[in-house]
Amino acid sequence: MDFIDNHIQHHRVQLTVTKTAERLSRGTDGEILDKISIKQTAPMGLHNSHPKLYPGDILEFPGNKYFSHFGVYYGERDGVPYVAHLTSRDSDTKLLLFGRALNSSVKLDPIDVIGKKYKVRNYLDEKHPPRDFYTHIKAEIDDVMTKPITFDILFNNSEHQATMLRYGVKKSEQIEKVYSKIVPTWRELFEKKKL
């Protein structure tokens, strides 16, 4: 399999969630004797769950039990792998109570600065085709790094930024999970006129 086929294969299959391997045994006349399916899950605890990263891959770094941090693999510089990610670490205005940080920015940092544990999370590849790294994503990263951004946990967090760069679509599964738990509770309180 050549490099291009390998790259296409990588983006068609969600390698970070599960890998399925099938072994076929054939008899002397070519009939299939058995088919064994083995499911392997790549845990977040591994240094990285995929042996090869491609520029434009979304990386998830575990945080607490509710939220993870996300970035986009940028490639290597002098043999060091880099990730572009939205961060508020240098922000002078943080409104922690409201989950906002003014003057946040997209930074380019070595992977190990962000975290030792990570996994590839290209989870929208089947719904939205990933954009080309060299013609779209890299230029957008280089441009957005020069601008201040407001970090907002609900509407513009690191996952939103990563999916926007890779797909051109803002999405955050972790926030959708939070909403799925909060909205029914609010609805119930509203219907009982307690809210």
Short mmCIF file of N, CA and C in Angstrom, two decimals:
data_model
loop_
_atom_site.label_atom_id
_atom_site.label_comp_id
_atom_site.label_asym_id
_atom_site.label_seq_id
_atom_site.Cartn_x
_atom_site.Cartn_y
_atom_site.Cartn_z
N MET A 1 0.85 -1.17 0.00
CA MET A 1 0.00 0.00 0.00
C MET A 1 0.90 1.23 0.00
N ASP A 2 0.71 2.14 -0.90
CA ASP A 2 1.57 3.32 -0.96
C ASP A 2 1.10 4.40 0.02
N PHE A 3 1.86 5.46 0.13
CA PHE A 3 1.59 6.51 1.11
C PHE A 3 0.21 7.12 0.94
N ILE A 4 -0.21 7.42 -0.28
CA ILE A 4 -1.51 8.06 -0.50
C ILE A 4 -2.64 7.13 -0.09
N ASP A 5 -2.57 5.86 -0.50
CA ASP A 5 -3.60 4.90 -0.09
C ASP A 5 -3.65 4.76 1.42
N ASN A 6 -2.49 4.73 2.06
CA ASN A 6 -2.41 4.62 3.51
C ASN A 6 -3.05 5.84 4.16
N HIS A 7 -2.78 7.02 3.64
CA HIS A 7 -3.34 8.26 4.18
C HIS A 7 -4.86 8.27 4.03
N ILE A 8 -5.36 7.86 2.87
CA ILE A 8 -6.81 7.81 2.64
C ILE A 8 -7.44 6.79 3.58
N GLN A 9 -6.83 5.64 3.70
CA GLN A 9 -7.34 4.60 4.59
C GLN A 9 -7.43 5.12 6.01
N HIS A 10 -6.42 5.85 6.44
CA HIS A 10 -6.38 6.40 7.79
C HIS A 10 -7.56 7.30 8.05
N HIS A 11 -7.92 8.11 7.09
CA HIS A 11 -9.00 9.07 7.30
C HIS A 11 -10.39 8.48 7.09
N ARG A 12 -10.50 7.32 6.50
CA ARG A 12 -11.80 6.68 6.30
C ARG A 12 -12.24 5.88 7.51
N VAL A 13 -11.32 5.43 8.31
CA VAL A 13 -11.64 4.57 9.43
C VAL A 13 -11.33 5.30 10.72
N GLN A 14 -12.22 5.21 11.68
CA GLN A 14 -11.95 5.84 12.96
C GLN A 14 -11.03 4.91 13.75
N LEU A 15 -9.74 5.19 13.64
CA LEU A 15 -8.76 4.31 14.24
C LEU A 15 -8.66 4.49 15.75
N THR A 16 -9.11 5.62 16.27
CA THR A 16 -8.90 5.89 17.67
C THR A 16 -9.93 5.22 18.56
N VAL A 17 -11.10 4.89 18.06
CA VAL A 17 -12.12 4.30 18.91
C VAL A 17 -11.93 2.79 19.00
N THR A 18 -11.93 2.11 17.85
CA THR A 18 -11.70 0.67 17.85
C THR A 18 -11.00 0.27 16.57
N LYS A 19 -10.33 -0.83 16.64
CA LYS A 19 -9.74 -1.44 15.46
C LYS A 19 -10.30 -2.84 15.40
N THR A 20 -10.71 -3.29 14.24
CA THR A 20 -11.19 -4.65 14.09
C THR A 20 -10.27 -5.36 13.11
N ALA A 21 -9.80 -6.51 13.53
CA ALA A 21 -8.94 -7.32 12.67
C ALA A 21 -9.69 -8.60 12.36
N GLU A 22 -9.65 -9.02 11.13
CA GLU A 22 -10.29 -10.26 10.74
C GLU A 22 -9.24 -11.20 10.18
N ARG A 23 -9.33 -12.45 10.59
CA ARG A 23 -8.41 -13.46 10.06
C ARG A 23 -9.24 -14.51 9.34
N LEU A 24 -8.91 -14.75 8.13
CA LEU A 24 -9.62 -15.74 7.34
C LEU A 24 -8.69 -16.92 7.12
N SER A 25 -9.19 -18.09 7.41
CA SER A 25 -8.43 -19.31 7.12
C SER A 25 -9.10 -19.99 5.94
N ARG A 26 -8.33 -20.36 4.97
CA ARG A 26 -8.88 -21.01 3.78
C ARG A 26 -8.40 -22.45 3.69
N GLY A 27 -9.32 -23.30 3.25
CA GLY A 27 -8.98 -24.71 3.03
C GLY A 27 -8.23 -24.85 1.72
N THR A 28 -7.91 -26.07 1.38
CA THR A 28 -7.14 -26.33 0.16
C THR A 28 -7.90 -25.95 -1.10
N ASP A 29 -9.24 -25.99 -1.04
CA ASP A 29 -10.02 -25.61 -2.23
C ASP A 29 -10.43 -24.15 -2.20
N GLY A 30 -9.94 -23.37 -1.27
CA GLY A 30 -10.20 -21.93 -1.22
C GLY A 30 -11.41 -21.52 -0.40
N GLU A 31 -12.15 -22.49 0.19
CA GLU A 31 -13.32 -22.09 0.98
C GLU A 31 -12.89 -21.51 2.33
N ILE A 32 -13.70 -20.62 2.83
CA ILE A 32 -13.39 -20.01 4.12
C ILE A 32 -13.76 -20.99 5.22
N LEU A 33 -12.77 -21.34 6.04
CA LEU A 33 -13.02 -22.27 7.14
C LEU A 33 -13.49 -21.56 8.40
N ASP A 34 -12.87 -20.45 8.72
CA ASP A 34 -13.31 -19.70 9.90
C ASP A 34 -13.03 -18.22 9.72
N LYS A 35 -13.77 -17.45 10.44
CA LYS A 35 -13.61 -16.00 10.43
C LYS A 35 -13.65 -15.55 11.88
N ILE A 36 -12.56 -15.00 12.33
CA ILE A 36 -12.47 -14.58 13.72
C ILE A 36 -12.32 -13.06 13.74
N SER A 37 -13.17 -12.41 14.50
CA SER A 37 -13.11 -10.96 14.61
C SER A 37 -12.57 -10.60 15.99
N ILE A 38 -11.55 -9.78 16.00
CA ILE A 38 -10.90 -9.37 17.25
C ILE A 38 -11.07 -7.86 17.38
N LYS A 39 -11.61 -7.42 18.50
CA LYS A 39 -11.82 -5.99 18.73
C LYS A 39 -10.76 -5.50 19.70
N GLN A 40 -10.04 -4.45 19.30
CA GLN A 40 -9.01 -3.86 20.15
C GLN A 40 -9.39 -2.42 20.42
N THR A 41 -9.43 -2.03 21.67
CA THR A 41 -9.72 -0.65 22.00
C THR A 41 -8.43 0.04 22.36
N ALA A 42 -8.23 1.23 21.83
CA ALA A 42 -7.02 2.00 22.12
C ALA A 42 -7.31 2.91 23.31
N PRO A 43 -6.85 2.56 24.50
CA PRO A 43 -7.14 3.37 25.67
C PRO A 43 -6.39 4.70 25.66
N MET A 44 -6.97 5.68 26.34
CA MET A 44 -6.37 7.00 26.42
C MET A 44 -5.04 6.94 27.17
N GLY A 45 -4.82 5.93 27.98
CA GLY A 45 -3.62 5.86 28.77
C GLY A 45 -2.34 5.62 27.99
N LEU A 46 -2.44 5.22 26.74
CA LEU A 46 -1.23 5.03 25.96
C LEU A 46 -0.62 6.37 25.61
N HIS A 47 0.68 6.38 25.37
CA HIS A 47 1.35 7.64 24.96
C HIS A 47 0.65 8.21 23.75
N ASN A 48 0.45 7.42 22.74
CA ASN A 48 -0.46 7.81 21.67
C ASN A 48 -1.05 6.53 21.12
N SER A 49 -2.31 6.61 20.73
CA SER A 49 -3.03 5.41 20.36
C SER A 49 -2.89 5.08 18.88
N HIS A 50 -2.11 5.82 18.18
CA HIS A 50 -1.93 5.59 16.74
C HIS A 50 -0.45 5.77 16.43
N PRO A 51 0.13 4.81 15.74
CA PRO A 51 1.57 4.88 15.52
C PRO A 51 2.03 6.01 14.61
N LYS A 52 1.15 6.53 13.77
CA LYS A 52 1.54 7.58 12.82
C LYS A 52 0.50 8.69 12.86
N LEU A 53 0.94 9.92 13.10
CA LEU A 53 0.04 11.07 13.06
C LEU A 53 0.17 11.75 11.71
N TYR A 54 -0.92 12.30 11.24
CA TYR A 54 -0.93 13.03 9.98
C TYR A 54 -1.32 14.48 10.25
N PRO A 55 -0.67 15.45 9.60
CA PRO A 55 -1.05 16.84 9.78
C PRO A 55 -2.55 17.01 9.51
N GLY A 56 -3.21 17.67 10.45
CA GLY A 56 -4.66 17.87 10.36
C GLY A 56 -5.45 16.94 11.27
N ASP A 57 -4.80 15.91 11.84
CA ASP A 57 -5.49 15.03 12.78
C ASP A 57 -5.89 15.82 14.02
N ILE A 58 -7.08 15.52 14.55
CA ILE A 58 -7.51 16.10 15.82
C ILE A 58 -6.98 15.20 16.93
N LEU A 59 -6.32 15.80 17.91
CA LEU A 59 -5.82 15.06 19.06
C LEU A 59 -6.61 15.45 20.29
N GLU A 60 -6.97 14.45 21.09
CA GLU A 60 -7.67 14.68 22.35
C GLU A 60 -6.73 14.35 23.50
N PHE A 61 -6.58 15.29 24.42
CA PHE A 61 -5.76 15.13 25.62
C PHE A 61 -6.70 15.05 26.81
N PRO A 62 -6.63 13.99 27.61
CA PRO A 62 -7.58 13.84 28.72
C PRO A 62 -7.42 14.96 29.74
N GLY A 63 -8.56 15.42 30.22
CA GLY A 63 -8.56 16.44 31.28
C GLY A 63 -9.13 15.81 32.53
N ASN A 64 -10.22 16.41 33.05
CA ASN A 64 -10.91 15.81 34.19
C ASN A 64 -11.97 14.85 33.66
N LYS A 65 -12.88 14.39 34.50
CA LYS A 65 -13.85 13.40 34.02
C LYS A 65 -14.92 13.99 33.11
N TYR A 66 -14.99 15.32 33.02
CA TYR A 66 -16.00 15.95 32.17
C TYR A 66 -15.43 16.49 30.85
N PHE A 67 -14.24 17.04 30.90
CA PHE A 67 -13.71 17.73 29.73
C PHE A 67 -12.30 17.29 29.38
N SER A 68 -12.04 17.26 28.08
CA SER A 68 -10.71 17.01 27.54
C SER A 68 -10.27 18.26 26.79
N HIS A 69 -9.00 18.32 26.46
CA HIS A 69 -8.45 19.43 25.67
C HIS A 69 -8.17 18.88 24.27
N PHE A 70 -8.42 19.69 23.24
CA PHE A 70 -8.26 19.26 21.86
C PHE A 70 -7.30 20.17 21.11
N GLY A 71 -6.65 19.62 20.13
CA GLY A 71 -5.78 20.39 19.25
C GLY A 71 -5.68 19.70 17.90
N VAL A 72 -5.02 20.35 16.95
CA VAL A 72 -4.84 19.81 15.61
C VAL A 72 -3.35 19.58 15.39
N TYR A 73 -3.00 18.35 15.00
CA TYR A 73 -1.60 18.02 14.75
C TYR A 73 -1.09 18.86 13.57
N TYR A 74 -0.01 19.57 13.80
CA TYR A 74 0.53 20.52 12.83
C TYR A 74 1.68 19.91 12.02
N GLY A 75 2.33 18.93 12.59
CA GLY A 75 3.50 18.35 11.94
C GLY A 75 4.73 18.52 12.82
N GLU A 76 5.89 18.20 12.27
CA GLU A 76 7.13 18.27 13.04
C GLU A 76 7.98 19.46 12.63
N ARG A 77 8.68 19.96 13.60
CA ARG A 77 9.72 20.97 13.39
C ARG A 77 10.97 20.46 14.08
N ASP A 78 12.01 20.26 13.33
CA ASP A 78 13.27 19.72 13.87
C ASP A 78 13.03 18.43 14.65
N GLY A 79 12.15 17.59 14.13
CA GLY A 79 11.88 16.30 14.75
C GLY A 79 10.95 16.33 15.94
N VAL A 80 10.42 17.50 16.28
CA VAL A 80 9.52 17.64 17.42
C VAL A 80 8.09 17.81 16.89
N PRO A 81 7.14 16.93 17.32
CA PRO A 81 5.76 17.05 16.86
C PRO A 81 5.03 18.21 17.55
N TYR A 82 4.32 19.02 16.74
CA TYR A 82 3.61 20.20 17.25
C TYR A 82 2.10 20.08 17.07
N VAL A 83 1.38 20.74 17.97
CA VAL A 83 -0.08 20.79 17.93
C VAL A 83 -0.53 22.24 18.04
N ALA A 84 -1.50 22.62 17.19
CA ALA A 84 -2.14 23.93 17.29
C ALA A 84 -3.38 23.74 18.16
N HIS A 85 -3.53 24.59 19.18
CA HIS A 85 -4.66 24.44 20.10
C HIS A 85 -5.07 25.78 20.68
N LEU A 86 -6.36 25.90 20.99
CA LEU A 86 -6.90 27.09 21.62
C LEU A 86 -6.59 27.02 23.10
N THR A 87 -5.95 28.05 23.62
CA THR A 87 -5.58 28.06 25.03
C THR A 87 -5.81 29.44 25.62
N SER A 88 -6.10 29.44 26.91
CA SER A 88 -6.26 30.71 27.62
C SER A 88 -5.13 30.91 28.63
N ARG A 89 -4.04 30.14 28.48
CA ARG A 89 -2.96 30.19 29.48
C ARG A 89 -2.31 31.57 29.58
N ASP A 90 -2.25 32.33 28.48
CA ASP A 90 -1.65 33.67 28.54
C ASP A 90 -2.69 34.78 28.58
N SER A 91 -3.96 34.41 28.76
CA SER A 91 -5.04 35.39 28.77
C SER A 91 -4.97 36.23 30.03
N ASP A 92 -5.16 37.53 29.87
CA ASP A 92 -5.12 38.41 31.03
C ASP A 92 -6.50 38.57 31.65
N THR A 93 -7.56 38.15 30.98
CA THR A 93 -8.92 38.29 31.49
C THR A 93 -9.61 36.95 31.45
N LYS A 94 -9.76 36.34 32.63
CA LYS A 94 -10.44 35.06 32.72
C LYS A 94 -11.66 35.22 33.62
N LEU A 95 -12.80 34.86 33.10
CA LEU A 95 -14.03 34.88 33.87
C LEU A 95 -14.42 33.44 34.15
N LEU A 96 -13.74 32.83 35.12
CA LEU A 96 -13.87 31.41 35.35
C LEU A 96 -15.29 31.00 35.72
N LEU A 97 -16.01 31.86 36.44
CA LEU A 97 -17.37 31.56 36.84
C LEU A 97 -18.27 31.37 35.63
N PHE A 98 -18.01 32.12 34.57
CA PHE A 98 -18.83 32.05 33.37
C PHE A 98 -18.19 31.19 32.28
N GLY A 99 -17.05 30.57 32.54
CA GLY A 99 -16.39 29.70 31.56
C GLY A 99 -15.87 30.45 30.36
N ARG A 100 -15.41 31.70 30.57
CA ARG A 100 -14.91 32.51 29.46
C ARG A 100 -13.51 33.03 29.78
N ALA A 101 -12.76 33.28 28.73
CA ALA A 101 -11.45 33.91 28.88
C ALA A 101 -11.25 34.80 27.66
N LEU A 102 -11.19 36.10 27.90
CA LEU A 102 -10.96 37.04 26.82
C LEU A 102 -9.50 37.01 26.45
N ASN A 103 -9.19 37.39 25.23
CA ASN A 103 -7.81 37.43 24.75
C ASN A 103 -7.09 36.09 24.83
N SER A 104 -7.82 35.02 24.58
CA SER A 104 -7.20 33.70 24.44
C SER A 104 -6.60 33.65 23.04
N SER A 105 -5.91 32.56 22.73
CA SER A 105 -5.32 32.48 21.40
C SER A 105 -5.04 31.04 21.01
N VAL A 106 -4.84 30.84 19.73
CA VAL A 106 -4.39 29.55 19.23
C VAL A 106 -2.87 29.58 19.27
N LYS A 107 -2.30 28.59 19.93
CA LYS A 107 -0.84 28.49 20.08
C LYS A 107 -0.35 27.22 19.39
N LEU A 108 0.90 27.24 19.02
CA LEU A 108 1.57 26.08 18.45
C LEU A 108 2.56 25.60 19.49
N ASP A 109 2.31 24.43 20.07
CA ASP A 109 3.16 23.90 21.14
C ASP A 109 3.56 22.46 20.83
N PRO A 110 4.72 22.03 21.36
CA PRO A 110 5.08 20.62 21.23
C PRO A 110 4.01 19.76 21.92
N ILE A 111 3.75 18.60 21.37
CA ILE A 111 2.72 17.71 21.94
C ILE A 111 2.97 17.47 23.42
N ASP A 112 4.22 17.20 23.80
CA ASP A 112 4.52 16.88 25.20
C ASP A 112 4.27 18.03 26.16
N VAL A 113 4.22 19.26 25.66
CA VAL A 113 3.89 20.41 26.52
C VAL A 113 2.41 20.37 26.90
N ILE A 114 1.59 19.91 25.97
CA ILE A 114 0.15 19.86 26.20
C ILE A 114 -0.21 18.64 27.04
N GLY A 115 0.41 17.52 26.76
CA GLY A 115 0.14 16.32 27.54
C GLY A 115 0.87 15.11 27.00
N LYS A 116 1.13 14.17 27.88
CA LYS A 116 1.82 12.94 27.49
C LYS A 116 0.83 11.91 26.94
N LYS A 117 -0.42 12.00 27.35
CA LYS A 117 -1.44 11.06 26.91
C LYS A 117 -2.37 11.76 25.93
N TYR A 118 -2.62 11.10 24.81
CA TYR A 118 -3.53 11.66 23.81
C TYR A 118 -3.97 10.57 22.87
N LYS A 119 -5.01 10.85 22.11
CA LYS A 119 -5.44 9.94 21.08
C LYS A 119 -6.00 10.74 19.91
N VAL A 120 -5.97 10.12 18.74
CA VAL A 120 -6.52 10.75 17.53
C VAL A 120 -8.04 10.66 17.62
N ARG A 121 -8.72 11.79 17.35
CA ARG A 121 -10.20 11.84 17.43
C ARG A 121 -10.79 12.50 16.19
N ASN A 122 -10.62 11.89 15.05
CA ASN A 122 -11.21 12.42 13.81
C ASN A 122 -12.63 11.90 13.67
N TYR A 123 -13.47 12.20 14.67
CA TYR A 123 -14.77 11.55 14.79
C TYR A 123 -15.83 12.05 13.81
N LEU A 124 -15.57 13.12 13.08
CA LEU A 124 -16.56 13.62 12.12
C LEU A 124 -16.21 13.26 10.67
N ASP A 125 -15.19 12.45 10.46
CA ASP A 125 -14.74 12.14 9.10
C ASP A 125 -15.84 11.54 8.23
N GLU A 126 -16.75 10.78 8.83
CA GLU A 126 -17.80 10.15 8.03
C GLU A 126 -18.92 11.13 7.69
N LYS A 127 -19.11 12.16 8.51
CA LYS A 127 -20.18 13.14 8.26
C LYS A 127 -19.69 14.34 7.46
N HIS A 128 -18.45 14.74 7.70
CA HIS A 128 -17.86 15.91 7.05
C HIS A 128 -16.48 15.54 6.51
N PRO A 129 -16.24 15.72 5.24
CA PRO A 129 -14.91 15.38 4.73
C PRO A 129 -13.85 16.32 5.32
N PRO A 130 -12.74 15.75 5.78
CA PRO A 130 -11.67 16.60 6.31
C PRO A 130 -11.08 17.47 5.20
N ARG A 131 -10.79 18.70 5.56
CA ARG A 131 -10.19 19.62 4.59
C ARG A 131 -8.71 19.32 4.46
N ASP A 132 -8.14 19.68 3.32
CA ASP A 132 -6.72 19.45 3.08
C ASP A 132 -5.88 20.31 4.02
N PHE A 133 -4.91 19.69 4.65
CA PHE A 133 -4.08 20.41 5.61
C PHE A 133 -3.29 21.53 4.95
N TYR A 134 -2.65 21.23 3.84
CA TYR A 134 -1.72 22.18 3.24
C TYR A 134 -2.42 23.34 2.52
N THR A 135 -3.63 23.14 2.01
CA THR A 135 -4.32 24.23 1.31
C THR A 135 -5.30 24.99 2.19
N HIS A 136 -5.80 24.38 3.26
CA HIS A 136 -6.79 25.06 4.10
C HIS A 136 -6.36 25.20 5.56
N ILE A 137 -6.15 24.05 6.21
CA ILE A 137 -5.95 24.04 7.66
C ILE A 137 -4.70 24.82 8.09
N LYS A 138 -3.57 24.55 7.47
CA LYS A 138 -2.32 25.23 7.85
C LYS A 138 -2.43 26.74 7.71
N ALA A 139 -3.01 27.20 6.60
CA ALA A 139 -3.17 28.65 6.40
C ALA A 139 -4.08 29.25 7.46
N GLU A 140 -5.16 28.54 7.82
CA GLU A 140 -6.06 29.05 8.86
C GLU A 140 -5.39 29.08 10.22
N ILE A 141 -4.60 28.05 10.53
CA ILE A 141 -3.87 28.04 11.81
C ILE A 141 -2.91 29.22 11.85
N ASP A 142 -2.13 29.40 10.79
CA ASP A 142 -1.17 30.50 10.75
C ASP A 142 -1.86 31.85 10.90
N ASP A 143 -3.04 32.00 10.31
CA ASP A 143 -3.79 33.25 10.39
C ASP A 143 -4.39 33.47 11.78
N VAL A 144 -5.04 32.44 12.32
CA VAL A 144 -5.74 32.59 13.59
C VAL A 144 -4.76 32.78 14.76
N MET A 145 -3.52 32.32 14.61
CA MET A 145 -2.53 32.51 15.69
C MET A 145 -2.19 33.98 15.91
N THR A 146 -2.51 34.83 14.95
CA THR A 146 -2.18 36.25 15.07
C THR A 146 -3.32 37.06 15.69
N LYS A 147 -4.46 36.42 16.02
CA LYS A 147 -5.64 37.14 16.47
C LYS A 147 -6.06 36.71 17.88
N PRO A 148 -6.54 37.66 18.68
CA PRO A 148 -7.10 37.27 19.98
C PRO A 148 -8.46 36.60 19.77
N ILE A 149 -8.75 35.61 20.60
CA ILE A 149 -10.01 34.86 20.51
C ILE A 149 -10.60 34.79 21.91
N THR A 150 -11.91 34.85 22.00
CA THR A 150 -12.57 34.65 23.28
C THR A 150 -12.86 33.17 23.45
N PHE A 151 -12.26 32.58 24.48
CA PHE A 151 -12.55 31.20 24.82
C PHE A 151 -13.87 31.19 25.57
N ASP A 152 -14.77 30.30 25.18
CA ASP A 152 -16.05 30.15 25.86
C ASP A 152 -16.32 28.66 25.95
N ILE A 153 -16.46 28.15 27.16
CA ILE A 153 -16.59 26.70 27.35
C ILE A 153 -17.77 26.12 26.58
N LEU A 154 -18.87 26.89 26.42
CA LEU A 154 -20.05 26.37 25.75
C LEU A 154 -20.05 26.58 24.24
N PHE A 155 -19.45 27.68 23.77
CA PHE A 155 -19.59 28.05 22.37
C PHE A 155 -18.29 28.13 21.57
N ASN A 156 -17.15 28.21 22.25
CA ASN A 156 -15.88 28.31 21.54
C ASN A 156 -14.75 27.75 22.40
N ASN A 157 -14.78 26.42 22.59
CA ASN A 157 -13.73 25.79 23.37
C ASN A 157 -12.71 25.14 22.42
N SER A 158 -11.75 24.42 22.97
CA SER A 158 -10.69 23.85 22.13
C SER A 158 -11.23 22.79 21.16
N GLU A 159 -12.26 22.08 21.54
CA GLU A 159 -12.86 21.09 20.63
C GLU A 159 -13.56 21.79 19.47
N HIS A 160 -14.31 22.87 19.77
CA HIS A 160 -14.93 23.66 18.69
C HIS A 160 -13.85 24.13 17.70
N GLN A 161 -12.76 24.64 18.23
CA GLN A 161 -11.69 25.18 17.39
C GLN A 161 -11.06 24.09 16.53
N ALA A 162 -10.83 22.92 17.12
CA ALA A 162 -10.20 21.81 16.38
C ALA A 162 -11.11 21.32 15.25
N THR A 163 -12.40 21.16 15.53
CA THR A 163 -13.31 20.69 14.47
C THR A 163 -13.50 21.76 13.40
N MET A 164 -13.47 23.02 13.80
CA MET A 164 -13.58 24.11 12.82
C MET A 164 -12.37 24.09 11.87
N LEU A 165 -11.20 23.86 12.41
CA LEU A 165 -10.00 23.82 11.57
C LEU A 165 -10.01 22.61 10.64
N ARG A 166 -10.33 21.43 11.17
CA ARG A 166 -10.28 20.21 10.35
C ARG A 166 -11.43 20.12 9.33
N TYR A 167 -12.64 20.47 9.78
CA TYR A 167 -13.83 20.24 8.94
C TYR A 167 -14.51 21.51 8.43
N GLY A 168 -14.19 22.66 9.05
CA GLY A 168 -14.93 23.87 8.72
C GLY A 168 -16.27 23.91 9.42
N VAL A 169 -16.44 23.07 10.46
CA VAL A 169 -17.68 22.96 11.23
C VAL A 169 -17.34 22.99 12.71
N LYS A 170 -18.03 23.85 13.46
CA LYS A 170 -17.82 23.91 14.91
C LYS A 170 -18.70 22.87 15.58
N LYS A 171 -18.06 22.00 16.38
CA LYS A 171 -18.82 20.97 17.09
C LYS A 171 -18.05 20.59 18.34
N SER A 172 -18.81 20.30 19.40
CA SER A 172 -18.20 19.84 20.64
C SER A 172 -19.08 18.75 21.25
N GLU A 173 -18.67 17.51 21.11
CA GLU A 173 -19.42 16.39 21.67
C GLU A 173 -19.49 16.48 23.19
N GLN A 174 -18.41 16.95 23.82
CA GLN A 174 -18.42 17.00 25.28
C GLN A 174 -19.45 18.00 25.78
N ILE A 175 -19.66 19.09 25.08
CA ILE A 175 -20.67 20.08 25.48
C ILE A 175 -22.06 19.52 25.18
N GLU A 176 -22.21 18.81 24.07
CA GLU A 176 -23.51 18.19 23.76
C GLU A 176 -23.91 17.20 24.84
N LYS A 177 -22.95 16.47 25.42
CA LYS A 177 -23.24 15.54 26.51
C LYS A 177 -23.71 16.30 27.75
N VAL A 178 -23.09 17.44 28.03
CA VAL A 178 -23.50 18.26 29.17
C VAL A 178 -24.93 18.76 28.95
N TYR A 179 -25.20 19.30 27.76
CA TYR A 179 -26.55 19.78 27.44
C TYR A 179 -27.58 18.67 27.59
N SER A 180 -27.24 17.46 27.15
CA SER A 180 -28.21 16.36 27.21
C SER A 180 -28.60 16.02 28.64
N LYS A 181 -27.75 16.35 29.60
CA LYS A 181 -28.06 16.11 31.01
C LYS A 181 -28.76 17.32 31.65
N ILE A 182 -28.38 18.53 31.23
CA ILE A 182 -28.93 19.74 31.84
C ILE A 182 -30.32 20.08 31.32
N VAL A 183 -30.51 20.03 30.02
CA VAL A 183 -31.77 20.48 29.41
C VAL A 183 -32.98 19.76 29.98
N PRO A 184 -33.00 18.43 30.13
CA PRO A 184 -34.18 17.79 30.72
C PRO A 184 -34.47 18.28 32.14
N THR A 185 -33.43 18.52 32.91
CA THR A 185 -33.61 19.02 34.27
C THR A 185 -34.23 20.41 34.25
N TRP A 186 -33.72 21.29 33.39
CA TRP A 186 -34.29 22.63 33.28
C TRP A 186 -35.73 22.59 32.81
N ARG A 187 -36.01 21.71 31.82
CA ARG A 187 -37.37 21.60 31.29
C ARG A 187 -38.33 21.20 32.40
N GLU A 188 -37.93 20.22 33.21
CA GLU A 188 -38.77 19.75 34.31
C GLU A 188 -39.04 20.87 35.31
N LEU A 189 -37.99 21.61 35.66
CA LEU A 189 -38.17 22.72 36.60
C LEU A 189 -39.04 23.82 36.00
N PHE A 190 -38.88 24.09 34.73
CA PHE A 190 -39.66 25.13 34.05
C PHE A 190 -41.14 24.71 34.01
N GLU A 191 -41.39 23.45 33.69
CA GLU A 191 -42.77 22.96 33.61
C GLU A 191 -43.45 22.99 34.98
N LYS A 192 -42.69 22.78 36.04
CA LYS A 192 -43.24 22.84 37.40
C LYS A 192 -43.23 24.27 37.94
N LYS A 193 -42.84 25.20 37.09
CA LYS A 193 -42.79 26.64 37.42
C LYS A 193 -41.89 26.93 38.61
N LYS A 194 -40.77 26.19 38.68
CA LYS A 194 -39.77 26.41 39.72
C LYS A 194 -38.55 27.13 39.18
N LEU A 195 -38.59 27.47 37.90
CA LEU A 195 -37.44 28.13 37.30
C LEU A 195 -37.91 29.36 36.57
#
